[in-house]
Each structure stands twice: as structure tokens, then as C-alpha cells.
Amino acid sequence: MASIEIRAVNKAFGPTQVLHDVDLEVANGEFLVLVGPSGCGKSTLLRMIAGLEEVSGGEISIGGRVVNDLPPKNRDIAMVFQNYALYPHMTVRENMAFSLKLRREPKPQIARQVEDAAEVLNLMPFLDRYPRQLSGGQRQRVAMGRAIVRNPQVFLFDEPLSNLDAKLRVQMRVEIRSLHQRLHATSVYVTHDQIEAMTMADRIVVLHEGRIEQVGSPLDLYDHPANLFVAGFIGSPSMNFVRGVLRARDDTHWVEAGDGTALPVGGSPQGRDGQEVVYSFRPEHLELGATGGGVPAKIQVIEPTGADTHVFCEFCGTQICAVFGERLSVRPGETIFLQPKVAGVHLFDAANGKVLTNGIGN
Amino acid sequence: MSSTAYAEHRTVKRRMRLGLASKQALFAYAIILPTLAILAIFRFLPMLEAFYFSLTQYDLVHPPKFIGLANFVDLMGDPLFLKSARVSIAYVVFSVIPVLPLSLGLAVLFNRSLWIKNFLRSAIFMPVVMPAVVMAVVWTFMYQQDGVINTILGWFGIDPIAWLRSSASALWAVILIGIWRATPYYMVIFLAGLQAIPADYYDAAKIDGAGGWASFWHITLPLLKPTTLLVVVMNVIVAMKVFAVPLIMTNGGPADATRVLPLFIYQTAFEFFDMGRAAAMSVFLFVAVMLFSFVQVRMFTRGEELR
Amino acid sequence: MKKSKLGRTLSLAATAATLSLIAGGSGFAADIPAGFPKENVTIEIWWHEYGPFTAYVKELIAAYKTVRPNVTVNPVVTSSGDIAQKVAVGLATGTGPHIVDADASFYELYYNKGVLEPLNLGVFGAKSYDEFLTRYTPGGLAAGTFGGKVYALPYQGNSMSLFINNKAFAAAGLDPVKDAPKTWDDMKALGAKLKKVQGNRTVQKAFDYPYHSPRWEMQMFQPLVEQFGGKLLSDDGKTAYVNSAEAVKALTLWRDVTKVAGDPKTTKNTSSNPNQDFIDGLTAMWTTGPWATAQIRASAVKDDFTVASWPQVDPKKPHTIVYGWAWGVNKAKPEAEKVVAWDFIKFMLDKPSEWLAKAAFVQPVKGVSETAVAKSFPFFDVHMKDVATASWYLRSEFSSEIGQAVGRAIERTIYDGADPKASLDQAQAEVDKVLKK
């Protein structure tokens, strides 16, 4: 097993710079998830670790060895591709054995290793089938099998679940996690799906336009987003943003929304009186007030998910979402009164998006 | 009462649906009919007729006389036919085999990003768009005793070769043109085949530890199998039908060295006026092509289906 | 011979001939044959492409319109390589034209297939075919006469004579007239003096036989066999003697002459440019017909050439060849149109001296030598001498097959070193198979 160190890495395709001075460390045995919207550079970074893309600037080392100029086969890594990239003309067994065969390992050893991996992944019955004879989930497992069969130092996953249906995806998430817990291999996992990131990662790296926005544990990112981008990206339904102006009178702080509504802020946030801010709170951090208490919100759409109820409404001139664990007897068009829980309020600087105050923990 | 009405309703509905379908079908038929008719009249009918003529003695003037399989029996013992068949086989074997590595190699080369690619690609494609007659004439000049090819050979101290004027080299000279002409054409087909292989497989192979050769051998070649089959079958058919180049360059000579079957068929039909025999040779050629294609397809698709 | 003088003479002759055509035209116009239609008629004529020839026939078509205003003649010109197949298929399938042009050796085949219309004696004002034959040189119509009737009229009957490059001879200290080879032994002796080899390249051949087409090979082989006292085909055309002792001698001679004088691997001759080596100065001597005169004079050789009689085995018993092209009429056409077709052929062939002047074609009719054009034509007497000792090119329904079989035998011996007897035995077997049909 090995750690990965990424120092001041840059990547440019011609004149287009896709990664800017990325610094990152992946600890030995860690499961790190790179997450970000499409085009943020996460797959490029992964492919650079794999050795499939050249490094334009900076240094990547695996297990303390700089690998910038090493071909993939000398990096001791394995990779699972989005489309699985299973060789269509080889059986499952041949697919899994391919890398071992190229390494000229003895045949009995290859057979044993393949069968061990197949055992782990419940692939024994499919060993002699061709990829086209397998279901999506089975193919996914073969792709995993191909990766684990040779005990690499590092596993790289490039959106491996995005071609699966929702139910299978949940199941595979669990499988990958339990596999990781068994093998304890250093893993870098790329996804655009923040739920996948949240549920699987030891640590999450949020990438945006070629830059790292924030690195941290899932709950850390959820509770203490460093900026507006991370705040909006992590969490579903996503955080609500209301633009306003910070007001400070003596020790009291509040935010004056665009329509003049005063919104409560706990503690003493950074920032000066009159600063333009974004007043943010997660959908579950709203309390339903009695008539006249809190801010009036006109209901536009109600989405009952069964477990809880999502209410989309107009709040201080902005559309927001509120989530309630209980079932509500309200209808679209009605007005309800909502009160943000002060402990869940985050303030961001409207000018640069940086956090001023994370409510929880204050 | 109501059930009848229901049934009637159903029938009407079905008739309407059928009406739409058949209208579409009618339209489709209307579009392909002229092509089908042209094919039938100018291709299939003459082909069928050739099968009939092969069983007759026919000099184009007097009505064909049915003689059963006599033409075929006679051909089997005709040294001229057997020689011509041997020439054709040699032509096919030696003009098809080198085309495979050459066209595939060029395709692999052009599949990479080379700055000179576009220019080279048009230059290399030239032979395909050049009419066979023009090409044959140009090559005839190049093959002359003091032609370009011997001049170039001279630079390397190689004695001039009497390319078309020697029964030992004439067939090779004609084969060389076949290769030169076929290579760029099949290169384009291979190129299309290469571009259809997802880059993912190569990434996966790199991760699995495959170098350039290994991924060509284990990934590219197996995945090009359908393309290769197409190229081999097409190339063999084209090679078996080669006609214009030997006709113009050597007229089958010297001493029959380049008299491929199609040329012999043509001479038999239109110089010797023996349509029956010529038709029998055509049938022979047809069966040979069919058999070969069949064996090829079976060989290539044995075991596993592709993708 | 100086070019300017000859050129002037030829052009004068051509002018004179044209004048005589116009003058003679009125006579032709009045002479309308029996059965000639009065209503408008269109006939079609096919011929093989050769620049001067095509130009002249087109001229004749225009002139014919002035004497037979109700007739339109549609011309179709085809390359010499394709015409035989086109004519054969056209005649066989009934889609051919009224008048066909074919190498004289093909008429036997057409006659045997029954697709030819015999010559219309009325149109030519002849009492009988025998009488008509007397208008031609002896044997002049042999290639077109079958069963006592004439079926094809030649517009050229070419001798094959020996063309000599004067410069090449002078360079070797030879005189093209005095030192011209009379026999093949002479030829072998000259070969050593005239053939020049640099390293592994032959830069000048003394003499070469043709190899660009089986037809030309046969044209040279047939008279050689005859010079040894043999023949290739029985008079009834049913038996071939391709491997006779005489034929073997002929091929052996061919091979031996070639070794000393020629180099079959060094040649640029092709079916469409058969005289290329001579024109390029690559060979000092070459066999070809009078028709090549214009082409040679237009080349770098200019008038620096001499024509000598074709070499012989025994100059006392000379044998040469004549071959040619002839017009024939398609039997499948309506009677009246066939009358028109023969009438147009008569009109075309009416002025042999004009054919000589404009296309350098020699018609095998009597009296051509006496014309002014003939007298000014370079070496006309030599050509006529070779015609007088000539047989027509092999006449057989199977002349293509026989020609190809013999051509292959020659190539086997010359290119692959096969023994002449063995090579001709194989050809004999091939020809026997064909003749059995």
C-alpha cells in the first residue's frame, strides 16, 4: 500500500489550462473521492495519477516515488473505468488474467489469483462468459475484479457507477466500500455525484474549474463549507441562498434581505456592517412558525418523498426548498411561515463567495 | 350486438393501422424498385443466363446448343485453362497477402496525429481514384527498361529488370500494381475500423501493463477481426476479377505469364467466340469466389461472435 | 531522299487526287446502281482509329453526300484494340453497322458464321466474281474470297518490309542500300556490328522481331515457315502444322537471329505504338508496312531511312507476308441498305492513289504503281516487290487461337529459353484442340 502526493500539479491541453497548481495528499489506505461538476478536471487528475495523461507541471508521487515519467504499468495501480472497458473479445477470466499474463506470471498462479478475485466478487459462475453476456452490475464487478486481481498499491475509480441504474448504484456503493474495508488499498474515486462522494469517502476533494475548493471529511464539508461553491455542491436538496446585507448594531447581527426582511444570525459573524452577503441555510434547518411568526413563504410546489416532505416556496423573493420530517397539510399557493434555525445559518461574502460564518459550531 | 360492433371497430382500427404500414412499405418499394429493376435486368439476368450458357455450345451467332457439363469436363483437362487458373491464384495470393499488413500499418500510422497526415493521406489515396486504364499506361512507362523504376534500382546498383518483358517478372509487376492500388483503399477501411475502437480499451490495456505491441496484438488486432474479414473477402474478390491492368499492360503475356482468368474468359468469349466455354469459366470463377468467401466468413467467425 | 522535295511531291499528288475526286464525282453521281433507294437512307460504318485514315474516311463521307444526297453515313470510330470484339459481337447479335472494318484475317470467321453479305456485282459493274478478281493484283482479294464469292474489299494490303535507320548504318560504316541484309545469315552478321550493349543495357539493337502482340508475331513467323518450305495450315484449314520441321527451323532461326541482333526485353513497342523502337532509334532495323512511312518521317528519324526487301532464307525462293484491313457488309440489313453500303464502299475505294497519298495505304489493285503518288512514295517499288511474293496472313475461323498459341510458343522460346520443338509441340496440341471443334 502507498500514499499519493500531488504537488503543484498543472495540466494544460494546448492553450487550455484544466488544472491549476493542485496540491493533494492521499494517505495510505485512504478512500479519497474527487468530486465536482463535469469539466472540473477531476477525471484528468485521476488519469494523471494513472499515467494516462502527461503532467504539464508539478510532481506526482506514489509510495514516495515520483511517477511523472513512469508508464502506467510501472506505477502499480489499477483503474476501473466508467464504461468498464472490458475487452469484448475476451472472457471474464481472460479479462481478469490479462495483466497477469502480460507480466508473464506462471499459469497456475494466474488461475489462482483470478479465482480468488472472482470468489470475492461472486464472479465464479461467469468466468467463461463474454462481457456482452453479462448484466451491467456483473460487468461492473468484472471491472473491479480486473483491478483487484493483481493487488495494486493504488486503486483508481473513474465514475464507475454512473452507467448503473439507481438501485444497483446504491448496492455497488456498499460493495465497493466493503471491498475497500477488506483490502485497505489506497483509493482515489472520481464522481460527479455528491451523494456517492458523501457516502463513500474517507475524505472528499471538491474540484471546480481546475482548482481544489475544499478538502475534508464528508460531514466536515457538509457542516463547514469553505465557500459558496462547496456549500451549493454538497448536500441534496442543495443549500438555500438568500442575498442580503449584513447589519450589525452593538452585539446584534442580522441580515437584511433584498425585500427588507430581517433574517436572524447567531453569534458574532465576521464581516462589517453593510457588507453584501449570502445568507445560507440547508433545507432541513427551517422551522415551521405559527402564523405571524417567522418569514412568510408562498408555497409553489410540494414534493412528498415518503420519508419527508420537500416544500419549494418563495422566501424573501428567492426560491428556496424546505424539508420537513413530518407530513404537512398545506397546498401550493398557501403561505407558510418559516424560521431558519440560527445554528444552521452560514454567511458567505457575496463578493468572493468565502465563508464568513458557519452557524453550527459557533 | 355490441360485441359485433366491438369486433368491427377492431377491424377498422387494424385496417387503418395496416393501411399506414402498407403505405409506408409501398413507398419504400417505390424507392427501391428502379434500383432493383436495373439490378435484375443488368446483373441478375445476365448472371442466370451465364449459368445457362455454361451448359451450351454458343458462338454468339447460332442459337446455343445444350451440351450438359461438357464445357466443365473439357476445362478440367485444358492446360491453358489450368495455367490461367494458376496465374489467377498466384495473383490473388500474392496481391492480397501483402495488402493486409501494408494497409493496416498505414492505417495505424495515420490514426496517430501526424502534422503531415492530411497531405500524405490524399497522396496515398491517389491510386484509388486513378482510373485503371490511366494507371496501367503510366505503370507501363515506369516499368520500361529505362523507366523510373529501373532508374531508381540503378541508384542502388541493381541491374535493370525487364519487368513486363519477361515471363518471370511480368506477373510480379502486375501484382505490384494490384498491391499499390488496393493498399490505400483498404487503409481507409482499416482506419475506420481503428477509429471505431473505443480509446478506453487502450487505456485499460496500458493500466494492465500492455506496451504498444502488446496492445496492438491483444486489443487492436482482435477487435479489427470483422474489418479484416471484410478487407480479405473484398480484396480477394477484386483480385480474382482483375482484368484491365493485365489486358492493357501485357495482354496476358509474355507466354501467358499474366493471363488471369478474367482475361482468358474475355478472350474466349470475344476473340474466340466460344461463349459457352467462357460462361463455364465464369461459373468456375464465381463458385471459387463464393467458396472462398464462405470459408473465410466461417473461419473468422468460428467460436465466438464479435461484440 | 530530301524531305522538302518528297513533301512537295506528296502534297502535289494529294491535291491532284482531290481534284480528280471532284471531277470523277459527277460521273459517279450519274451511275446509280439497280435497287438503289430513292428515299432518304441512313447507314452506319465502323472503322478502327488511325489519324490519317479517320480523316480521309470522314472526307469521303462528306463527298459521298454530294453524289448521293439522300444517303446519310453515320461514322463510329473505335480503337484498333477493340474493333475486332466490337464488330464480332455487333455482327453476331444483329446490332452491328452496315459496313464493318476488320483485319482481313477475321473475314473467314465472319463468313463461316454466315453474317457477311457477298459483294454486289451490279454496284461494281462486274459480270462475275472471276471478272472482278482480275481488277486486283493476283491474290489481292484472297483474304476476302470464300466459295467463289468476294465478301470483303481491302483498303490496305500491307507488305512487311525491312526498314533501315541510315544513321545507325553509317555509324557502323555500313551502307543502307548496299549492305542491307538479303538473307538471315546476312542479318546475323550485321547483328554483331550494329547491336550495342553498355554494361547490362542494350542501347541499340541491330534488329528485333516483334513481341507486342501475337498478331505481329504471327506476321513474322508465317513467312519464315514458308521460307523453309513449310506452311502452318492445310488449304482446307482443318489441319495445322505448327510443329512441323519447317516451323521448328523457323523458330530456331528466330531465336538465333534474336540472340545476335536483338533484345526482346528492351523494347517500348506496344500494340498502339508498334514502331516505337525504330522511331526512337533503339533498333537499327525493323519490319513494318508502308503505312508506317508517315509516322517515321514525322519522327526524329525523318527521311533518314531506307526500305529493303524482307530478308530470306533463300533469296531465290522469296516468301513474304501481306496482311490488311478490309470493308465488309452486314448481311442482317435490309436489301436496299446493303446496296447503299456496297455503293459507298465502291465510292470510298475508287481512288487508290488517294488512299496512298492521304493514309499511305496500298490497295492491292492493279495499276497503283503507275500513279504519280506511287511513283513519289518512298520505296514504293520495294513494298510492291514484297507484296508480289507474299501470302496473306493466316486465314482461319480460328486465326486468333492459332495466332495466340504460336505467339506463346515464340515467347516461351525467346523469353524462357524453351526448346523450339517442345515449345511448338505444345502449341500444336493447343491448336489441334481448337481445330477439333
CSV table of N, CA, C and O in Angstrom, one decimal, chain A residues 47 50 52 72-73 79 81 83 85-89 98-99 102 130 132 146 150, chain B residues 200-201 203-211 214 218-219 222-223 304-307:
chain,number,residue,atom,x,y,z
A,47,ARG,N,-6.5,10.5,-14.3
A,47,ARG,CA,-5.8,9.9,-15.4
A,47,ARG,C,-4.3,10.3,-15.3
A,47,ARG,O,-3.4,9.6,-15.8
A,50,ALA,N,-2.9,8.0,-12.9
A,50,ALA,CA,-2.8,6.7,-13.6
A,50,ALA,C,-1.6,6.6,-14.6
A,50,ALA,O,-1.1,5.5,-14.9
A,52,LEU,N,-2.1,8.0,-17.6
A,52,LEU,CA,-2.7,8.1,-18.9
A,52,LEU,C,-2.6,9.5,-19.5
A,52,LEU,O,-2.9,9.7,-20.7
A,72,PRO,N,2.1,3.7,-17.1
A,72,PRO,CA,1.2,3.2,-16.1
A,72,PRO,C,1.6,1.9,-15.5
A,72,PRO,O,1.4,1.6,-14.4
A,73,LYS,N,2.2,1.0,-16.4
A,73,LYS,CA,2.4,-0.3,-15.9
A,73,LYS,C,3.4,-0.4,-14.8
A,73,LYS,O,3.5,-1.3,-14.0
A,79,MET,N,-7.2,0.5,-12.3
A,79,MET,CA,-8.2,1.5,-12.6
A,79,MET,C,-9.5,0.9,-13.0
A,79,MET,O,-9.5,-0.1,-13.8
A,81,PHE,N,-12.9,1.8,-15.1
A,81,PHE,CA,-13.4,2.8,-16.0
A,81,PHE,C,-14.9,3.0,-15.9
A,81,PHE,O,-15.6,2.0,-15.6
A,83,ASN,N,-16.9,3.1,-18.4
A,83,ASN,CA,-17.6,2.2,-19.3
A,83,ASN,C,-17.1,0.8,-19.1
A,83,ASN,O,-17.2,-0.1,-20.0
A,85,ALA,N,-14.7,-0.7,-19.8
A,85,ALA,CA,-13.6,-1.0,-20.8
A,85,ALA,C,-13.1,-2.5,-20.7
A,85,ALA,O,-12.0,-2.8,-20.7
A,86,LEU,N,-14.1,-3.4,-20.6
A,86,LEU,CA,-13.8,-4.8,-20.6
A,86,LEU,C,-13.5,-5.2,-22.0
A,86,LEU,O,-14.3,-4.8,-22.9
A,87,TYR,N,-12.5,-6.0,-22.2
A,87,TYR,CA,-12.1,-6.3,-23.6
A,87,TYR,C,-13.2,-7.3,-24.2
A,87,TYR,O,-13.5,-8.4,-23.6
A,88,PRO,N,-13.9,-6.9,-25.2
A,88,PRO,CA,-15.1,-7.6,-25.6
A,88,PRO,C,-14.8,-9.0,-26.2
A,88,PRO,O,-15.6,-9.8,-26.3
A,89,HIS,N,-13.5,-9.2,-26.6
A,89,HIS,CA,-13.2,-10.4,-27.3
A,89,HIS,C,-12.6,-11.4,-26.3
A,89,HIS,O,-12.1,-12.5,-26.7
A,98,PHE,N,-5.6,-10.8,-17.9
A,98,PHE,CA,-4.8,-10.1,-18.9
A,98,PHE,C,-3.5,-9.5,-18.3
A,98,PHE,O,-2.4,-9.7,-18.9
A,99,SER,N,-3.7,-8.7,-17.3
A,99,SER,CA,-2.5,-8.0,-16.7
A,99,SER,C,-1.5,-9.0,-16.2
A,99,SER,O,-0.3,-8.8,-16.4
A,102,LEU,N,0.4,-10.5,-19.1
A,102,LEU,CA,1.4,-9.6,-19.6
A,102,LEU,C,2.6,-9.6,-18.8
A,102,LEU,O,3.7,-9.4,-19.2
A,130,TYR,N,-18.6,-14.0,-22.0
A,130,TYR,CA,-18.0,-12.8,-22.6
A,130,TYR,C,-18.8,-11.6,-22.0
A,130,TYR,O,-19.9,-11.7,-21.5
A,132,ARG,N,-20.4,-9.2,-23.1
A,132,ARG,CA,-21.7,-8.9,-23.7
A,132,ARG,C,-22.8,-9.8,-23.1
A,132,ARG,O,-24.0,-9.5,-23.2
A,146,ARG,N,-10.9,-7.1,-12.3
A,146,ARG,CA,-9.7,-6.9,-13.1
A,146,ARG,C,-8.7,-6.1,-12.3
A,146,ARG,O,-7.5,-6.2,-12.4
A,150,ARG,N,-4.5,-8.2,-9.2
A,150,ARG,CA,-3.1,-8.2,-9.0
A,150,ARG,C,-2.6,-7.3,-7.9
A,150,ARG,O,-1.4,-6.9,-7.9
B,200,ASP,N,-10.9,3.8,-24.5
B,200,ASP,CA,-11.0,3.1,-23.2
B,200,ASP,C,-10.2,1.8,-23.2
B,200,ASP,O,-9.5,1.5,-22.2
B,201,TYR,N,-10.3,1.0,-24.2
B,201,TYR,CA,-9.7,-0.3,-24.2
B,201,TYR,C,-8.2,-0.1,-24.2
B,201,TYR,O,-7.5,-0.9,-23.5
B,203,ASP,N,-6.6,2.5,-22.9
B,203,ASP,CA,-6.3,3.0,-21.5
B,203,ASP,C,-6.2,1.8,-20.6
B,203,ASP,O,-5.3,1.7,-19.8
B,204,ALA,N,-7.2,1.0,-20.7
B,204,ALA,CA,-7.3,-0.2,-19.8
B,204,ALA,C,-6.1,-1.1,-20.0
B,204,ALA,O,-5.5,-1.6,-19.1
B,205,ALA,N,-5.7,-1.2,-21.3
B,205,ALA,CA,-4.6,-2.1,-21.6
B,205,ALA,C,-3.3,-1.5,-21.1
B,205,ALA,O,-2.4,-2.2,-20.6
B,206,LYS,N,-3.2,-0.2,-21.1
B,206,LYS,CA,-2.0,0.5,-20.6
B,206,LYS,C,-1.9,0.2,-19.1
B,206,LYS,O,-0.8,-0.1,-18.6
B,207,ILE,N,-3.0,0.4,-18.4
B,207,ILE,CA,-3.0,0.1,-17.0
B,207,ILE,C,-2.7,-1.3,-16.7
B,207,ILE,O,-1.9,-1.6,-15.8
B,208,ASP,N,-3.2,-2.2,-17.6
B,208,ASP,CA,-2.9,-3.6,-17.4
B,208,ASP,C,-1.4,-4.0,-17.7
B,208,ASP,O,-1.0,-5.1,-17.5
B,209,GLY,N,-0.7,-3.0,-18.2
B,209,GLY,CA,0.7,-3.2,-18.4
B,209,GLY,C,1.1,-3.5,-19.9
B,209,GLY,O,2.2,-4.0,-20.1
B,210,ALA,N,0.2,-3.3,-20.8
B,210,ALA,CA,0.5,-3.6,-22.2
B,210,ALA,C,1.3,-2.4,-22.8
B,210,ALA,O,0.9,-1.2,-22.7
B,211,GLY,N,2.3,-2.7,-23.5
B,211,GLY,CA,3.0,-1.7,-24.3
B,211,GLY,C,2.4,-1.6,-25.7
B,211,GLY,O,1.3,-2.1,-25.9
B,214,ALA,N,2.0,-5.0,-27.5
B,214,ALA,CA,1.0,-5.9,-26.8
B,214,ALA,C,-0.4,-5.4,-27.0
B,214,ALA,O,-1.3,-6.2,-27.3
B,218,HIS,N,-3.0,-7.7,-28.7
B,218,HIS,CA,-4.1,-8.2,-27.9
B,218,HIS,C,-5.4,-7.4,-28.0
B,218,HIS,O,-6.5,-7.9,-27.7
B,219,ILE,N,-5.3,-6.2,-28.4
B,219,ILE,CA,-6.6,-5.4,-28.4
B,219,ILE,C,-6.9,-5.0,-29.9
B,219,ILE,O,-8.0,-5.4,-30.4
B,222,PRO,N,-7.5,-8.3,-32.5
B,222,PRO,CA,-8.8,-9.0,-32.3
B,222,PRO,C,-10.0,-8.1,-32.6
B,222,PRO,O,-11.0,-8.6,-33.2
B,223,LEU,N,-9.9,-6.8,-32.2
B,223,LEU,CA,-11.1,-6.0,-32.4
B,223,LEU,C,-11.3,-5.6,-33.9
B,223,LEU,O,-12.3,-5.2,-34.3
B,304,GLU,N,-16.4,-17.7,-31.3
B,304,GLU,CA,-17.2,-16.6,-30.6
B,304,GLU,C,-17.7,-15.6,-31.7
B,304,GLU,O,-17.1,-15.4,-32.7
B,305,GLU,N,-18.8,-15.1,-31.3
B,305,GLU,CA,-19.3,-14.0,-32.1
B,305,GLU,C,-18.5,-12.7,-31.7
B,305,GLU,O,-17.9,-12.7,-30.7
B,306,LEU,N,-18.6,-11.7,-32.5
B,306,LEU,CA,-17.9,-10.5,-32.1
B,306,LEU,C,-18.8,-9.4,-31.6
B,306,LEU,O,-19.8,-9.1,-32.2
B,307,ARG,N,-18.4,-8.8,-30.5
B,307,ARG,CA,-19.1,-7.7,-29.9
B,307,ARG,C,-20.6,-7.9,-29.9
B,307,ARG,O,-21.3,-7.7,-30.9
